[in-house]
Phi, psi and omega in degrees: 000319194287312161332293144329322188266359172314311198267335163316312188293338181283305195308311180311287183337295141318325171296299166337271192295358144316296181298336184256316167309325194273326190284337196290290186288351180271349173254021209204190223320126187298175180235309187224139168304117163319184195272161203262102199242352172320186155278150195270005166219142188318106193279164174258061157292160161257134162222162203276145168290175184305335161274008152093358148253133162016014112035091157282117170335328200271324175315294213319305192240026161030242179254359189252147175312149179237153179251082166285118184221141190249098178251168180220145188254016194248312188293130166301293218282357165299305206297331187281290212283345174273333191275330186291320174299322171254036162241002158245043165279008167300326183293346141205088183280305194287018183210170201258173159250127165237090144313109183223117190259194174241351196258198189290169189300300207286324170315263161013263163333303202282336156320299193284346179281335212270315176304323161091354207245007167304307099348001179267111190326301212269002159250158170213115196264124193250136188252134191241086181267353184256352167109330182316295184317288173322318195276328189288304172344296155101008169327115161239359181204150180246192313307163195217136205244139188211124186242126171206166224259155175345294207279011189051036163305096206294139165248338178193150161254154153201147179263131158127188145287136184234137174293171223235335173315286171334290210303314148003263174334299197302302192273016160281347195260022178266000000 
């Protein structure tokens, strides 16, 4: 009997974390884009930039694929997937960074200083202080990633942490 309920309990034991090892991983770097439900062309709000001036997205990302990401700096998984992008931006110097929060300007500021990436041609950090952006979005979770091509053509979504590979790829497919 005792025999019995041991390998019941390993066999639980093993599952659990077999089950758990699976949940770990289905929540953590994306693989494939969800189904595409972003808007399928880049929108042109004007917002203000990290100098408190004035900005259109469309400026923003001009003729190059753009990486638009609706972040919060309070997120571990914001802070992990923004810290991995700005320790390879060189990797993308041919494409633009739009960064965008909600939260005040000083957040903001203090954040993109923490990134070391602030000052970079090809980034922009846009303050959505009113909400538009998140709301045309439809944000429900961060950071949440919208990749698009030269003609400002949506290519790919992801929730989450994303591999840096992917995102690669994605603004490589223009």
């Amino acid at each position: 009997m005792k025999k019995t309920n041991l390998i019941i309990l390993i066999t639980v034991l093993i599952g659990g974390a077999a089950y758990f090892g699976y949940l770990t991983q289905i929540g953590t770097p994306a693989e494939a884009a969800i189904t595409l439900t972003a808007p399928s062309e880049l929108p042109n709000f004007t917002l203000n930039n990290i100098n408190g001036k004035a900005t259109s997205i469309h400026a923003a990302a001009g003729d190059k694929p753009t990486l638009f990401i609706y972040y919060n700096s309070t997120c571990h998984l914001c802070q992990e997937e923004l810290g991995e992008i700005s320790k390879r931006i060189e990797e993308f110097e041919d494409y633009n960074i739009i960064l965008t929060t909600v939260q005040p300007m000083e957040e903001m500021i203090d954040f993109a200083n923490g990134l070391g990436i602030k000052d970079k041609n090809n980034v922009h950090f846009l303050l959505d202080s009113e909400m538009k952006v998140a709301s045309y979005y439809q944000v429900r979770s961060v950071p949440s990633i919208y990749v698009y091509d030269g003609k400002k053509q949506l290519v790919a979504e992801y929730v989450g942490i994303t591999k840096i590979e992917l995102l690669l790829e994605k603004l490589g497919a223009d």
